[in-house]
Amino acid sequence: MSPRVERSSPPYIQVTDHYRSQIQDGVLAEGDRLPAVTAIAREWGIAHATAAKAIQQLQVEGLITTSPRGSFVAAQSARATSPVDRLVRARRTGSSAAADEHHIVMAAGLVTPPSYVADLLDLEPGAQVVRREWVSLEGKLPRALTVTWYPAYMADPVPTLLSTDNGDVRHLTAQLDAAAGPIKRGRDFYHARGADRREANALGLPVGSAILAGAWLLWSGADDLVEYGETCLPPRSTVSYPYEVPGEVTEGDTL
């Protein structure tokens, strides 16, 4: 069945979202050629200029490269997965991982958290949390080192939280989303810095190499903080995801 444009967002955004998902999910692999602009316009029933704008957006995001021969999926080193990418993919496919992505779990268990994590999760002194740490890879290429923290009570409805099975990481986001009720909102933070020894070893980099460090928080519909995560990405990683901007700011509103 041919794709059809919906009216909830601009047509070029819908086309961009479609191909972005295929690239991030691994359906389109590095070096694969995208359809020509003319073919996209015909398939989606949109203007040639609209299809061209969608391709331009993918190029801006670093997901494709364009030449006189056509548009091709960019090298893996240019792409990275954001927290919202994993959540949306888990809801769409049941797995948070791309087709060519796998994980090495280095730790999963109940621990006493550092004070800043305890404060974020609003825990009493001495309370424990679930801590997980893993490396994500595409083939043999390290893509991210990730640590996530969860309230201890989440280990009952989601026993996978305490699993060190490498394959369990793929389905953890979907299980967490279902058990928490589901996830309704989140917030991401990113900053660039040098890699410490632990991060450099995990990503195969010299100590002090430039990395993109991120953190995120996910809340359930009941407004409970369900997950706090930290990740670091190797150089030349591009994080890209769509978002909607709230309505116009009126007098008396603060930013």
Short mmCIF file of C-alpha atoms in Angstrom, two decimals:
data_model
loop_
_atom_site.label_atom_id
_atom_site.label_comp_id
_atom_site.label_asym_id
_atom_site.label_seq_id
_atom_site.Cartn_x
_atom_site.Cartn_y
_atom_site.Cartn_z
CA MET A 1 0.00 0.00 0.00
CA SER A 2 1.35 3.41 -0.97
CA PRO A 3 1.86 5.94 1.85
CA ARG A 4 -0.67 8.72 2.16
CA VAL A 5 -0.20 12.26 3.44
CA GLU A 6 -2.11 13.10 6.63
CA ARG A 7 -3.16 16.61 7.60
CA SER A 8 -1.81 16.67 11.15
CA SER A 9 1.57 18.11 10.11
CA PRO A 10 3.06 19.65 6.92
CA PRO A 11 3.44 17.07 4.13
CA TYR A 12 7.21 17.46 3.84
CA ILE A 13 7.56 16.75 7.59
CA GLN A 14 5.57 13.54 7.19
CA VAL A 15 7.83 12.42 4.34
CA THR A 16 10.93 13.35 6.34
CA ASP A 17 9.64 11.46 9.39
CA HIS A 18 8.98 8.37 7.25
CA TYR A 19 12.50 8.17 5.86
CA ARG A 20 14.11 9.21 9.15
CA SER A 21 12.40 6.27 10.87
CA GLN A 22 13.50 3.86 8.13
CA ILE A 23 17.11 5.04 8.46
CA GLN A 24 17.17 5.01 12.26
CA ASP A 25 15.43 1.60 12.42
CA GLY A 26 17.98 0.12 10.03
CA VAL A 27 15.45 -0.60 7.26
CA LEU A 28 17.59 1.66 5.07
CA ALA A 29 21.25 0.90 5.69
CA GLU A 30 24.39 2.94 5.09
CA GLY A 31 24.86 3.50 1.37
CA ASP A 32 21.28 2.62 0.40
CA ARG A 33 19.78 4.89 -2.21
CA LEU A 34 16.56 6.78 -1.53
CA PRO A 35 13.94 7.13 -4.28
CA ALA A 36 14.37 10.10 -6.59
CA VAL A 37 12.49 13.28 -5.71
CA THR A 38 10.19 12.72 -8.68
CA ALA A 39 9.37 9.20 -7.48
CA ILE A 40 8.71 10.41 -3.92
CA ALA A 41 6.40 13.13 -5.20
CA ARG A 42 4.46 10.64 -7.30
CA GLU A 43 4.25 7.98 -4.54
CA TRP A 44 3.07 10.40 -1.86
CA GLY A 45 0.88 12.51 -4.14
CA ILE A 46 2.72 15.75 -3.32
CA ALA A 47 4.40 18.54 -5.27
CA HIS A 48 7.97 18.08 -6.54
CA ALA A 49 9.09 21.06 -4.40
CA THR A 50 7.58 19.43 -1.27
CA ALA A 51 9.43 16.16 -1.89
CA ALA A 52 12.66 18.09 -2.49
CA LYS A 53 12.19 19.92 0.82
CA ALA A 54 11.87 16.60 2.65
CA ILE A 55 15.13 15.37 1.12
CA GLN A 56 16.84 18.64 2.04
CA GLN A 57 15.73 18.22 5.66
CA LEU A 58 17.21 14.72 5.83
CA GLN A 59 20.46 16.13 4.45
CA VAL A 60 20.50 18.92 7.04
CA GLU A 61 20.09 16.30 9.80
CA GLY A 62 23.11 14.39 8.49
CA LEU A 63 21.07 11.28 7.70
CA ILE A 64 21.75 11.31 3.94
CA THR A 65 24.28 12.62 1.46
CA THR A 66 23.23 13.96 -1.94
CA SER A 67 25.17 13.93 -5.20
CA PRO A 68 24.32 14.07 -8.93
CA ARG A 69 23.82 10.28 -8.69
CA GLY A 70 21.07 10.64 -6.08
CA SER A 71 20.54 10.63 -2.30
CA PHE A 72 22.17 7.94 -0.14
CA VAL A 73 22.03 7.00 3.55
CA ALA A 74 25.00 8.57 5.33
CA ALA A 75 27.72 6.70 7.19
CA GLN A 76 26.75 5.23 10.54
CA SER A 77 29.16 7.55 12.32
CA ALA A 78 26.85 10.47 11.53
CA ARG A 79 23.77 9.02 13.26
CA ALA A 80 22.71 8.61 16.86
CA THR A 81 19.49 7.65 18.64
CA SER A 82 17.79 9.99 21.09
CA PRO A 83 15.62 8.89 24.06
CA VAL A 84 12.45 9.86 22.21
CA ASP A 85 13.62 7.91 19.14
CA ARG A 86 13.90 4.75 21.27
CA LEU A 87 10.51 5.31 22.91
CA VAL A 88 8.71 5.91 19.61
CA ARG A 89 10.44 2.94 17.96
CA ALA A 90 9.52 0.68 20.91
CA ARG A 91 5.86 1.66 20.57
CA ARG A 92 5.99 1.12 16.81
CA THR A 93 7.95 -2.14 16.65
CA GLY A 94 8.16 -3.54 20.21
CA SER A 95 11.94 -3.03 20.25
CA SER A 96 13.92 0.12 21.02
CA ALA A 97 16.89 -1.07 18.96
CA ALA A 98 17.50 -0.54 15.25
CA ALA A 99 17.71 -3.60 13.00
CA ASP A 100 21.54 -3.61 13.01
CA GLU A 101 21.99 -2.55 16.66
CA HIS A 102 22.97 -4.77 19.59
CA HIS A 103 24.06 -4.23 23.20
CA ILE A 104 26.56 -5.38 25.79
CA VAL A 105 25.12 -5.11 29.32
CA MET A 106 27.87 -4.45 31.87
CA ALA A 107 25.76 -4.05 35.03
CA ALA A 108 22.15 -4.35 36.23
CA GLY A 109 21.11 -4.41 39.88
CA LEU A 110 19.88 -2.63 42.99
CA VAL A 111 22.33 -0.02 44.34
CA THR A 112 22.43 2.98 46.64
CA PRO A 113 22.37 5.92 44.21
CA PRO A 114 24.47 9.08 44.25
CA SER A 115 22.73 11.97 45.97
CA TYR A 116 21.74 13.78 42.76
CA VAL A 117 19.91 10.66 41.48
CA ALA A 118 18.19 10.16 44.83
CA ASP A 119 17.04 13.78 44.72
CA LEU A 120 15.70 13.42 41.17
CA LEU A 121 13.73 10.30 42.11
CA ASP A 122 12.58 11.88 45.41
CA LEU A 123 13.95 9.01 47.52
CA GLU A 124 14.42 8.73 51.25
CA PRO A 125 18.03 8.51 52.54
CA GLY A 126 19.40 4.99 52.10
CA ALA A 127 16.75 3.92 49.57
CA GLN A 128 17.95 1.82 46.66
CA VAL A 129 17.38 2.18 42.92
CA VAL A 130 17.85 -0.02 39.88
CA ARG A 131 20.97 0.92 37.93
CA ARG A 132 21.72 -0.41 34.44
CA GLU A 133 24.80 0.18 32.28
CA TRP A 134 25.38 -0.96 28.71
CA VAL A 135 27.19 -0.19 25.45
CA SER A 136 25.21 0.03 22.20
CA LEU A 137 26.94 -1.09 18.99
CA GLU A 138 26.24 -1.17 15.25
CA GLY A 139 28.26 -4.10 14.01
CA LYS A 140 31.53 -3.67 15.91
CA LEU A 141 31.23 0.12 16.11
CA PRO A 142 30.42 1.50 19.60
CA ARG A 143 27.57 4.00 19.31
CA ALA A 144 26.85 4.93 22.95
CA LEU A 145 27.61 4.19 26.59
CA THR A 146 24.40 4.44 28.63
CA VAL A 147 23.49 4.35 32.32
CA THR A 148 19.84 4.41 33.43
CA TRP A 149 18.27 4.66 36.89
CA TYR A 150 14.78 3.56 38.00
CA PRO A 151 12.80 3.53 41.26
CA ALA A 152 13.27 0.12 42.93
CA TYR A 153 9.53 -0.64 42.83
CA MET A 154 9.70 -0.78 39.02
CA ALA A 155 11.67 -4.06 39.23
CA ASP A 156 8.48 -5.95 40.19
CA PRO A 157 6.37 -5.11 37.11
CA VAL A 158 9.48 -5.01 34.88
CA PRO A 159 11.84 -7.81 36.04
CA THR A 160 13.93 -7.24 32.90
CA LEU A 161 15.38 -4.21 34.71
CA LEU A 162 17.54 -6.59 36.74
CA SER A 163 18.53 -8.74 33.76
CA THR A 164 22.05 -8.75 32.32
CA ASP A 165 20.93 -10.60 29.19
CA ASN A 166 22.17 -8.52 26.26
CA GLY A 167 19.04 -9.21 24.22
CA ASP A 168 16.70 -7.91 26.93
CA VAL A 169 17.75 -4.29 26.31
CA ARG A 170 15.84 -4.29 23.02
CA HIS A 171 12.46 -4.78 24.71
CA LEU A 172 13.04 -2.92 27.98
CA THR A 173 11.68 0.44 26.78
CA ALA A 174 8.42 -1.11 25.58
CA GLN A 175 7.98 -3.04 28.85
CA LEU A 176 8.70 0.05 30.93
CA ASP A 177 6.30 2.14 28.86
CA ALA A 178 3.53 -0.42 29.34
CA ALA A 179 4.11 -0.88 33.09
CA ALA A 180 4.45 2.82 33.92
CA GLY A 181 1.15 3.71 32.45
CA PRO A 182 2.52 4.82 29.81
CA ILE A 183 5.31 7.40 29.46
CA LYS A 184 3.75 10.79 28.73
CA ARG A 185 6.55 13.35 28.71
CA GLY A 186 10.30 13.73 28.87
CA ARG A 187 13.15 16.20 28.83
CA ASP A 188 16.58 15.84 27.23
CA PHE A 189 19.88 17.62 27.92
CA TYR A 190 23.10 17.54 25.87
CA HIS A 191 26.53 19.05 26.28
CA ALA A 192 29.97 18.47 24.76
CA ARG A 193 32.99 17.57 26.90
CA GLY A 194 36.01 15.29 27.06
CA ALA A 195 35.68 11.55 27.73
CA ASP A 196 36.90 10.20 31.06
CA ARG A 197 38.76 6.87 31.21
CA ARG A 198 35.64 4.72 31.69
CA GLU A 199 33.80 6.39 28.79
CA ALA A 200 36.84 6.33 26.52
CA ASN A 201 37.41 2.61 27.12
CA ALA A 202 33.77 1.78 26.39
CA LEU A 203 33.69 3.80 23.16
CA GLY A 204 37.18 2.86 21.94
CA LEU A 205 38.50 6.43 22.15
CA PRO A 206 41.58 8.10 23.63
CA VAL A 207 40.97 9.60 27.06
CA GLY A 208 39.93 13.24 26.69
CA SER A 209 38.36 12.77 23.24
CA ALA A 210 35.42 15.03 22.49
CA ILE A 211 32.07 13.34 23.17
CA LEU A 212 28.44 14.41 23.27
CA ALA A 213 27.10 13.73 26.77
CA GLY A 214 23.37 13.60 27.33
CA ALA A 215 20.86 13.08 30.11
CA TRP A 216 17.10 12.64 30.07
CA LEU A 217 14.08 12.23 32.33
CA LEU A 218 10.85 10.36 31.53
CA TRP A 219 7.58 10.84 33.41
CA SER A 220 4.48 8.64 33.40
CA GLY A 221 0.91 9.79 32.98
CA ALA A 222 0.66 9.88 36.79
CA ASP A 223 3.52 12.42 36.72
CA ASP A 224 5.95 9.98 38.37
CA LEU A 225 9.58 10.13 37.28
CA VAL A 226 10.08 6.63 35.87
CA GLU A 227 13.51 6.80 34.27
CA TYR A 228 16.60 8.96 34.54
CA GLY A 229 19.33 8.23 32.02
CA GLU A 230 22.80 9.36 31.06
CA THR A 231 24.58 8.61 27.80
CA CYS A 232 27.72 9.62 25.93
CA LEU A 233 28.17 9.49 22.17
CA PRO A 234 31.39 9.39 20.12
CA PRO A 235 32.55 12.26 17.88
CA ARG A 236 30.59 13.16 14.74
CA SER A 237 27.34 11.82 16.18
CA THR A 238 24.21 13.69 15.09
CA VAL A 239 21.14 13.64 17.34
CA SER A 240 17.95 14.62 15.56
CA TYR A 241 14.27 14.40 16.49
CA PRO A 242 11.11 16.37 15.68
CA TYR A 243 9.13 18.34 18.23
CA GLU A 244 6.13 20.63 18.42
CA VAL A 245 6.28 24.19 19.72
CA PRO A 246 3.45 25.34 22.07
CA GLY A 247 1.06 28.11 21.01
CA GLU A 248 1.95 31.78 20.83
CA VAL A 249 3.32 33.47 23.92
CA THR A 250 0.87 36.02 25.26
CA GLU A 251 1.39 38.96 27.57
CA GLY A 252 2.13 37.77 31.08
CA ASP A 253 3.66 34.45 29.98
CA THR A 254 7.25 33.75 31.01
CA LEU A 255 9.87 31.76 29.14
#
